[in-house]
Coordinates of C-alpha atoms and ligand atoms in Angstrom, one line a residue:
X1 CA 163.7 47.8 42.3
X2 CA 162.2 47.0 38.9
X3 CA 160.5 50.3 38.3
X4 CA 162.4 53.0 36.3
X5 CA 161.1 55.7 38.7
X6 CA 161.2 55.4 42.5
X7 CA 161.5 57.5 45.6
X8 CA 164.9 57.7 47.3
X9 CA 165.9 59.3 50.6
X10 CA 168.1 62.3 49.9
X11 CA 170.5 61.5 52.8
X12 CA 173.5 59.5 51.5
X13 CA 173.9 57.6 54.8
X14 CA 170.4 56.3 54.5
X15 CA 169.5 56.1 50.8
X16 CA 166.3 54.1 51.5
X17 CA 164.2 53.6 48.4
X18 CA 160.4 53.5 48.2
X19 CA 158.0 52.6 45.4
X20 CA 156.3 55.5 43.6
X21 CA 152.9 54.2 44.6
X22 CA 153.5 55.6 48.2
X23 CA 151.7 58.6 49.5
X24 CA 154.0 58.9 52.5
X25 CA 156.5 61.6 51.6
X26 CA 159.0 61.2 54.5
X27 CA 161.7 58.5 54.5
X28 CA 160.4 55.5 56.3
X29 CA 163.9 54.9 57.8
X30 CA 165.2 58.3 58.8
X31 CA 162.2 60.6 58.4
X32 CA 164.2 62.8 55.9
X33 CA 163.0 64.2 52.6
X34 CA 162.6 62.0 49.5
X35 CA 163.5 62.6 45.9
X36 CA 161.9 61.2 42.8
X37 CA 164.8 59.2 41.3
X38 CA 165.1 57.6 37.9
X39 CA 167.0 54.7 36.4
X40 CA 168.1 56.7 33.4
X41 CA 169.9 53.8 31.8
X42 CA 166.5 52.1 31.2
X43 CA 164.8 55.3 30.1
X44 CA 165.1 57.5 27.0
X45 CA 166.1 61.0 28.1
X46 CA 166.7 63.5 25.3
X47 CA 170.0 63.2 23.5
X48 CA 170.3 67.0 23.2
X49 CA 168.3 69.9 24.7
X50 CA 167.3 70.9 21.2
X51 CA 165.3 67.6 20.9
X52 CA 162.9 69.0 23.5
X53 CA 161.7 71.7 21.2
X54 CA 160.0 69.0 19.1
X55 CA 157.1 69.0 21.6
X56 CA 156.0 72.3 20.2
X57 CA 155.1 70.7 16.9
X58 CA 152.7 68.4 18.6
X59 CA 150.9 71.0 20.7
X60 CA 147.4 69.9 19.7
X61 CA 148.0 67.1 22.2
X62 CA 147.3 68.5 25.7
X63 CA 150.4 66.9 27.2
X64 CA 152.6 68.6 24.6
X65 CA 150.7 71.8 24.9
X66 CA 151.6 71.8 28.6
X67 CA 154.8 73.7 29.4
X68 CA 155.5 71.1 32.1
X69 CA 154.7 67.8 30.3
X70 CA 156.4 68.6 27.0
X71 CA 159.5 68.0 29.0
X72 CA 158.2 64.7 30.4
X73 CA 161.2 62.8 29.2
X74 CA 163.0 64.6 32.1
X75 CA 160.4 63.8 34.7
X76 CA 159.4 60.3 33.5
X77 CA 157.4 59.0 36.5
X78 CA 153.9 58.8 35.0
X79 CA 152.4 56.9 32.1
X80 CA 151.2 59.4 29.5
X81 CA 147.6 58.3 29.9
X82 CA 147.5 59.3 33.6
X83 CA 148.9 62.8 33.2
X84 CA 146.6 65.5 34.5
X85 CA 147.1 68.9 32.8
X86 CA 145.3 72.2 32.6
X87 CA 147.7 73.8 30.1
X88 CA 150.1 75.1 32.8
X89 CA 153.5 76.5 32.0
X90 CA 152.8 78.8 29.1
X91 CA 155.0 81.4 30.7
X92 CA 157.4 84.0 29.4
X93 CA 161.0 85.0 29.8
X94 CA 161.1 88.7 29.0
X95 CA 164.1 90.9 28.6
X96 CA 163.6 93.8 31.0
X97 CA 166.0 96.7 30.4
X98 CA 164.2 99.3 32.6
X99 CA 164.3 96.9 35.5
X100 CA 167.9 96.1 34.7
X101 CA 168.8 99.7 35.0
X102 CA 167.0 100.0 38.3
X103 CA 168.9 96.9 39.6
X104 CA 172.3 98.1 38.2
X105 CA 172.7 95.6 35.4
X106 CA 173.8 96.4 31.9
X107 CA 171.1 96.6 29.2
X108 CA 170.2 93.2 27.8
X109 CA 171.5 91.3 30.8
X110 CA 168.3 90.9 32.9
X111 CA 165.4 88.6 32.0
X112 CA 162.3 88.1 34.1
X113 CA 160.5 84.8 34.1
X114 CA 156.8 85.5 34.5
X115 CA 155.4 82.5 36.3
X116 CA 152.3 84.5 37.2
X117 CA 151.1 83.7 33.7
X118 CA 150.1 80.2 34.9
X119 CA 146.4 79.4 35.0
X120 CA 146.0 80.1 38.7
X121 CA 148.4 83.0 38.5
X122 CA 151.5 81.5 40.1
X123 CA 154.4 79.0 39.6
X124 CA 152.6 76.5 41.8
X125 CA 150.7 75.1 38.8
X126 CA 154.0 73.6 37.5
X127 CA 154.1 71.5 40.6
X128 CA 150.4 70.9 41.1
X129 CA 150.0 69.3 37.7
X130 CA 152.7 66.8 38.7
X131 CA 151.3 66.1 42.2
X132 CA 147.8 65.7 40.7
X133 CA 149.2 63.3 38.1
X134 CA 150.7 61.2 40.9
X135 CA 147.5 61.5 43.0
X136 CA 145.7 60.2 39.9
X137 CA 148.1 57.3 39.6
X138 CA 147.5 56.2 43.2
X139 CA 143.7 56.9 43.0
X140 CA 143.5 59.5 45.8
X141 CA 140.2 61.2 46.2
X142 CA 141.0 64.0 48.7
X143 CA 144.0 66.4 48.6
X144 CA 145.2 68.9 51.2
X145 CA 147.8 71.6 51.6
X146 CA 148.8 74.3 54.0
X147 CA 149.3 77.6 52.2
X148 CA 150.3 81.2 52.2
X149 CA 147.7 81.4 49.4
X150 CA 149.1 80.3 46.1
X151 CA 149.4 76.6 46.7
X152 CA 145.8 76.7 47.9
X153 CA 144.6 78.6 44.9
X154 CA 146.4 76.1 42.6
X155 CA 145.1 73.0 44.5
X156 CA 141.6 74.4 44.5
X157 CA 141.7 75.1 40.8
X158 CA 143.0 71.6 39.9
X159 CA 140.3 70.1 42.1
X160 CA 137.5 72.1 40.6
X161 CA 138.6 71.9 37.0
X162 CA 139.4 68.2 36.9
X163 CA 136.8 67.0 39.4
X164 CA 139.3 64.3 40.4
X165 CA 139.6 65.2 44.1
X166 CA 138.1 67.2 46.9
X167 CA 140.4 70.0 47.9
X168 CA 141.0 70.9 51.5
X169 CA 143.2 74.0 52.2
X170 CA 144.7 75.2 55.5
X171 CA 145.5 78.8 55.7
X172 CA 146.7 81.1 58.6
X173 CA 143.9 83.3 59.7
X174 CA 144.3 86.8 58.2
X175 CA 147.6 85.7 56.7
X176 CA 146.8 85.5 53.0
X177 CA 146.0 88.2 50.5
X178 CA 142.5 88.7 49.2
X179 CA 143.3 87.7 45.6
X180 CA 144.4 84.2 46.8
X181 CA 141.7 83.7 49.4
X182 CA 139.2 84.7 46.7
X183 CA 140.5 81.9 44.5
X184 CA 140.3 79.1 47.1
X185 CA 136.7 80.1 47.9
X186 CA 135.6 80.6 44.3
X187 CA 137.0 77.3 43.2
X188 CA 135.1 75.6 46.0
X189 CA 137.8 74.2 48.2
X190 CA 137.0 73.4 51.8
X191 CA 138.9 76.3 53.3
X192 CA 140.1 75.9 56.9
X193 CA 141.3 79.1 58.5
X194 CA 143.6 78.2 61.4
X195 CA 144.2 80.5 64.2
X196 CA 147.9 80.7 63.5
X197 CA 150.4 81.3 60.7
X198 CA 151.7 79.2 57.8
X199 CA 154.2 77.3 60.0
X200 CA 151.3 76.2 62.3
X201 CA 149.1 75.3 59.4
X202 CA 152.0 73.3 57.8
X203 CA 152.6 71.2 60.9
X204 CA 148.8 70.5 61.3
X205 CA 148.2 69.5 57.7
X206 CA 151.0 66.9 57.8
X207 CA 149.4 65.4 60.9
X208 CA 146.0 65.4 59.4
X209 CA 147.0 64.1 56.0
X210 CA 148.6 61.2 57.8
X211 CA 145.7 60.5 60.2
X212 CA 142.9 60.8 57.6
X213 CA 144.8 59.4 54.6
X214 CA 144.5 62.6 52.6
X215 CA 146.9 63.2 49.8
X216 CA 149.3 66.0 50.7
X217 CA 150.3 68.5 47.9
X218 CA 152.7 70.7 49.8
X219 CA 156.3 70.8 48.4
X220 CA 157.4 68.1 50.9
X221 CA 155.7 66.0 48.1
X222 CA 158.6 65.3 45.8
X223 CA 156.4 65.1 42.7
X224 CA 155.6 68.8 43.1
X225 CA 159.3 69.5 42.7
X226 CA 159.5 67.4 39.5
X227 CA 157.0 69.7 37.9
X228 CA 158.8 72.8 39.1
X229 CA 162.0 71.6 37.5
X230 CA 160.4 72.6 34.2
X231 CA 160.6 76.3 35.0
X232 CA 164.3 75.9 34.5
X233 CA 163.9 74.0 31.3
X234 CA 161.7 76.8 29.9
X235 CA 164.2 79.4 31.0
X236 CA 166.9 77.6 29.2
X237 CA 164.8 77.0 26.1
X238 CA 163.8 80.7 25.9
X239 CA 167.5 81.5 26.1
X240 CA 168.4 79.3 23.2
X241 CA 169.7 76.7 25.7
X242 CA 172.3 79.1 27.0
X243 CA 172.8 78.7 30.7
X244 CA 172.5 82.1 32.5
X245 CA 175.1 83.3 35.1
X246 CA 172.5 83.7 37.9
X247 CA 169.1 82.5 38.7
X248 CA 167.5 84.8 41.4
X249 CA 164.5 83.3 43.2
X250 CA 162.5 84.3 46.3
X251 CA 162.8 81.7 49.1
X252 CA 159.9 80.7 51.2
X253 CA 159.4 77.0 51.8
X254 CA 162.4 76.5 49.5
X255 CA 160.7 74.2 47.0
X256 CA 161.7 76.2 43.9
X257 CA 165.4 76.4 44.6
X258 CA 165.4 72.7 45.5
X259 CA 163.6 71.8 42.3
X260 CA 166.0 74.1 40.2
X261 CA 169.0 72.4 41.8
X262 CA 167.7 69.0 41.0
X263 CA 167.0 70.1 37.4
X264 CA 170.6 71.3 36.9
X265 CA 172.1 68.3 38.6
X266 CA 170.2 66.0 36.3
X267 CA 170.9 67.9 33.1
X268 CA 174.6 67.8 34.0
X269 CA 174.5 64.1 34.9
X270 CA 172.8 63.4 31.6
X271 CA 175.5 65.4 29.7
X272 CA 172.9 67.9 28.4
X273 CA 174.6 71.0 29.8
X274 CA 178.3 71.6 30.6
X275 CA 177.9 74.4 33.2
X276 CA 175.4 75.4 35.8
X277 CA 174.2 78.9 36.9
X278 CA 174.7 80.2 40.4
X279 CA 171.7 80.7 42.6
X280 CA 170.7 83.7 44.6
X281 CA 167.9 82.9 47.0
X282 CA 166.2 85.9 48.6
X283 CA 164.3 85.7 51.9
X284 CA 162.1 88.5 53.1
X285 CA 164.0 90.1 56.0
X286 CA 161.1 89.3 58.3
X287 CA 161.2 85.5 57.4
X288 CA 164.9 84.9 57.1
X289 CA 165.6 81.3 58.3
X290 CA 167.5 80.3 55.2
X291 CA 169.6 83.5 55.3
X292 CA 170.5 82.9 58.9
X293 CA 171.3 79.3 58.7
X294 CA 173.3 79.6 55.5
X295 CA 175.2 82.8 56.3
X296 CA 175.5 82.9 60.1
X297 CA 175.2 79.2 61.1
X298 CA 177.0 78.3 57.9
X299 CA 175.0 75.1 57.4
X300 CA 176.0 73.3 54.3
X301 CA 175.2 70.1 52.4
X302 CA 178.2 68.0 53.2
X303 CA 178.9 64.3 52.5
X304 CA 175.3 63.8 51.4
X305 CA 173.7 65.3 54.5
X306 CA 173.5 68.4 56.7
X307 CA 174.0 69.1 60.4
X308 CA 170.5 68.2 61.6
X309 CA 171.4 68.8 65.3
X310 CA 172.6 72.3 64.6
X311 CA 169.4 73.1 62.6
X312 CA 167.2 71.6 65.3
X313 CA 168.8 73.7 67.9
X314 CA 168.4 76.8 65.7
X315 CA 164.7 76.1 65.4
X316 CA 164.4 75.6 69.2
X317 CA 166.1 78.9 69.9
X318 CA 163.8 80.7 67.4
X319 CA 160.8 79.2 69.2
X320 CA 162.2 80.1 72.6
X321 CA 162.7 83.7 71.5
X322 CA 159.2 83.7 70.1
X323 CA 160.4 84.8 66.6
X324 CA 157.5 84.5 64.1
X325 CA 157.7 85.2 60.4
X326 CA 156.5 88.7 59.6
X327 CA 156.6 90.3 56.2
X328 CA 154.3 92.0 53.8
X329 CA 155.4 89.5 51.2
X330 CA 152.9 87.1 52.7
X331 CA 153.6 84.3 50.2
X332 CA 157.1 83.9 51.8
X333 CA 156.1 84.6 55.4
X334 CA 157.6 81.3 56.5
X335 CA 160.2 80.5 59.2
X336 CA 160.3 76.7 59.0
X337 CA 161.1 75.9 55.4
X338 CA 160.3 72.2 54.9
X339 CA 162.7 71.9 52.0
X340 CA 165.7 73.3 53.8
X341 CA 167.9 70.2 53.3
X342 CA 167.2 70.0 49.6
X343 CA 167.8 73.8 49.3
X344 CA 171.2 73.3 50.9
X345 CA 171.9 70.5 48.4
X346 CA 170.9 72.8 45.6
X347 CA 173.3 75.4 46.7
X348 CA 176.0 72.7 46.7
X349 CA 175.2 71.8 43.1
X350 CA 175.2 75.3 41.7
X351 CA 176.9 77.5 44.3
X352 CA 175.7 81.0 45.0
X353 CA 174.4 83.1 47.8
X354 CA 171.5 83.6 50.1
X355 CA 170.3 87.2 51.0
X356 CA 167.4 89.2 52.3
X357 CA 165.3 92.1 51.2
X358 CA 163.1 94.1 53.5
X359 CA 159.5 95.2 52.8
X360 CA 160.5 98.6 51.6
X361 CA 163.0 97.2 49.2
X362 CA 160.5 94.6 48.0
X363 CA 157.7 97.1 47.4
X364 CA 160.0 99.5 45.5
X365 CA 161.3 96.7 43.3
X366 CA 157.7 95.5 42.8
X367 CA 156.7 99.0 41.5
X368 CA 159.7 99.0 39.1
X369 CA 158.7 95.5 37.8
X370 CA 155.1 96.7 37.3
X371 CA 156.2 99.8 35.5
X372 CA 158.6 97.7 33.3
X373 CA 156.3 94.9 32.2
X374 CA 153.6 92.5 33.4
X375 CA 154.0 93.0 37.1
X376 CA 154.2 90.6 40.0
X377 CA 153.1 90.2 43.7
X378 CA 155.3 91.3 46.6
X379 CA 157.1 88.0 47.3
X380 CA 158.1 87.7 43.6
X381 CA 159.7 91.2 43.7
X382 CA 162.0 90.0 46.5
X383 CA 164.1 88.5 43.6
X384 CA 164.6 91.9 41.9
X385 CA 165.1 93.6 45.3
X386 CA 167.7 91.0 46.2
X387 CA 169.4 91.4 42.8
X388 CA 169.8 95.1 43.3
X389 CA 171.5 94.6 46.7
X390 CA 173.8 91.9 45.3
X391 CA 174.8 94.2 42.5
X392 CA 175.6 96.9 45.0
X393 CA 177.7 94.6 47.0
X394 CA 179.5 93.5 43.8
X395 CA 178.5 89.8 44.2
X396 CA 176.7 90.0 40.9
X397 CA 178.6 91.9 38.1
X398 CA 176.8 94.4 35.9
X399 CA 177.5 92.3 32.8
X400 CA 176.3 89.0 34.3
X401 CA 173.3 87.5 32.6
X402 CA 170.6 87.2 35.2
X403 CA 167.2 85.6 35.3
X404 CA 164.8 86.7 38.1
X405 CA 161.9 84.3 38.7
X406 CA 158.7 86.3 39.2
X407 CA 156.7 83.7 41.0
X408 CA 153.2 85.2 41.2
X409 CA 150.8 87.5 39.3
X410 CA 150.4 91.2 39.9
X411 CA 146.8 90.8 40.9
X412 CA 147.4 88.4 43.7
X413 CA 147.8 91.1 46.2
X414 CA 146.1 94.3 45.0
X415 CA 145.8 95.7 48.6
X416 CA 149.6 96.2 48.9
X417 CA 149.8 97.6 45.4
X418 CA 147.0 100.2 45.8
X419 CA 148.3 101.1 49.3
X420 CA 151.8 101.8 47.7
X421 CA 150.5 103.9 44.7
X422 CA 147.5 105.5 46.3
X423 CA 147.2 108.7 48.2
X424 CA 145.3 107.4 51.2
X425 CA 147.7 107.8 54.1
X426 CA 145.6 105.7 56.5
X427 CA 145.6 102.8 54.0
X428 CA 149.4 103.3 53.5
X429 CA 150.0 103.2 57.3
X430 CA 147.8 100.2 58.0
X431 CA 149.1 98.0 55.2
X432 CA 152.7 99.2 54.6
X433 CA 153.6 101.6 57.4
X434 CA 153.2 99.1 60.2
X435 CA 155.6 96.8 58.2
X436 CA 158.4 99.5 58.2
X437 CA 157.7 100.9 54.7
X438 CA 158.1 104.6 55.1
X439 CA 158.0 105.9 51.5
X440 CA 156.8 105.1 48.1
X441 CA 159.4 106.6 45.8
X442 CA 158.1 104.9 42.7
X443 CA 154.4 105.5 43.4
X444 CA 152.2 106.3 40.4
X445 CA 149.6 108.4 42.2
X446 CA 146.0 108.5 40.9
X447 CA 145.1 112.0 39.9
X448 CA 141.8 113.3 41.4
X449 CA 140.0 115.7 39.0
X450 CA 136.7 117.4 39.2
X451 CA 134.2 116.3 36.6
X452 CA 135.0 119.2 34.2
X453 CA 136.3 119.0 30.6
X454 CA 139.0 121.7 31.0
X455 CA 140.1 120.4 34.3
X456 CA 140.5 116.9 32.9
X457 CA 142.4 118.2 29.9
X458 CA 144.7 120.1 32.2
X459 CA 145.3 117.0 34.2
X460 CA 146.2 115.0 31.1
X461 CA 148.5 117.7 29.7
X462 CA 150.1 118.1 33.1
X463 CA 149.2 121.8 33.4
X464 CA 148.4 122.8 37.1
Ligands
F0G501 N1 156.6 83.3 45.6 C1 155.3 83.1 45.7 C2 154.4 83.9 45.0 C3 154.9 82.0 46.5 O1 153.6 81.8 46.6 C4 155.8 81.2 47.2 C5 155.4 80.1 48.1 C6 157.1 81.5 47.1 C7 157.5 82.5 46.3 C8 158.2 80.7 47.8 O2 158.5 79.6 47.1 O3 158.3 77.8 48.8 O4 159.4 77.4 46.6 O5 160.5 78.9 48.3 N2 154.2 79.9 48.4 C9 153.7 78.8 49.2 C10 152.2 78.8 49.2 C11 154.3 78.5 50.5 O6 151.6 78.2 50.1 O7 151.5 79.3 48.3 P1 159.2 78.3 47.7

C-alpha cells in the first residue's frame, strides 16, 4: 500500500485493506465495516492539540473556516483542492447550569454541544462534507441515503448548494418530521417515500446503491465518520483541550459514538491526549437494540471482533417477534444500527454505559433544554434525559464534567414541541399521548387573551 490513507476492515482476524478510491463500503473479504486508516508515520499530524488552533487565524480560507476541515491534519484522506465545504461545524459548547440542575449535576459541570447550529440544522453536516469530499475525489455524480430525516436534509443541501451531485433520499412513509421533509423537498432532492420504516429504507438503499452504482452517504460510509470525529475535536478545543469525564450521546445508527471512539483512539495513539472520557449512549426506549445487546446480551468488542452469530440470532428473534422501532424521537427510531460493531469497539476504547430514555423523559428533557438555551429536537434530548437517569442511579457523579451532544436543531420537529407546550388536548393525544407521554410538567402554555388592552395587560402582569 503506497497511499498514506486507505480503508481497512475493522475486524482484526480479517484486516483486509482497500484503496481509498473505492465506493464499496463493505469489506470485500468478510463483508464487515471498513475504517479510514492512515499511515501516520508518513503524515504530519499535529505535535500538540494547541497547534490546531492556528487554523482560526487563516479563516478567510474556506477550508480553515470549516469547523471540520480546520482539523484536516487528523482526517488527512483528501487533497486540499478537492475538499467540498459549506462552512459546517460552526457549533457551540455552552455551559448549561439550569439544565445541570434539572439533571442533578453541580453548577458548572454540564456543557451542551449544539450541533443543531450546522447549516442544515444537525450534526450530519460534519459527516456529509467528508463524504462529499470523497465523492468528489472519485467523480460520483449521484448520491443516495436512507434517512430518518437529518441525513436526507444534509445530503439534499450539499447537492443543491454545490451542484456536484444529484441527491436521492429514501425515507419511511410518515416517519420523518415535517421540518426535515421540508428540507429534502425544498433543496430539490429526489425524495422516495418507502412504505416501511428506516430499517426497511436502509436495506433497500444499500441494494440500490450497489445495483445502480450510486454513491452511498449513510454512515456505513467510513468517510462520514471521519468528519464526525471533529465534533470531539471542537468539544476539546472549547474546553481548553481538557478531556471531559463523560460524553453523552443519543444512539440511533450509532455513527456518532463510533466516530467519537475513533477520534479518541487516534488522539491517544498519536500521544495528543493522555486520558479518554467515558461514553454514555442513550437509546430511545422504543428503539433499544444497542441497550439490549450491550446490557442483556452483553455483546462486547473482544480480540478485534464481536460475536456476529449471537447478534444475528438477536436480530432474527426481533424479526420473529415482529418488534419494530417506535419512538417519538423519530431521528433515532432505528432497530438495526449499521454501525453496531464500531460502536462496541468505541465502548471498548473509552468505556462507559448504554441506557435508554422513554418518550416522556425525552420530551421533558427537551423542554428543559429549550428553556435553558438554544433548544434541540427530541432525539437530541435523549442525551439529557439519559444523563438525568444515570445521575439518579449514581453512575455519573454530580461533580463529573459532562458534555451532552445536542444533535439536531429545535425547529426540526415543531409538531412535537407545540403538542407538548400547547393547550390542544387532541393534538397532545395524537402526537404524544399515543406514544405514552401522559403529562407535560415543563409546558410553557400559550395564554389566550381577548383583544382588549386591559385584558392583555392583566395577562402580562399575571393578574387573573
Ligand atoms: N440525533 C439526530 C438528530 C439524528 O438525526 C440521528 C440520526 C441521531 C441522533 C443518531 O445518530 O446514527 O450517529 O447514532 N439520524 C440519521 C438520519 C439516522 O437519517 O438522519 P447516530
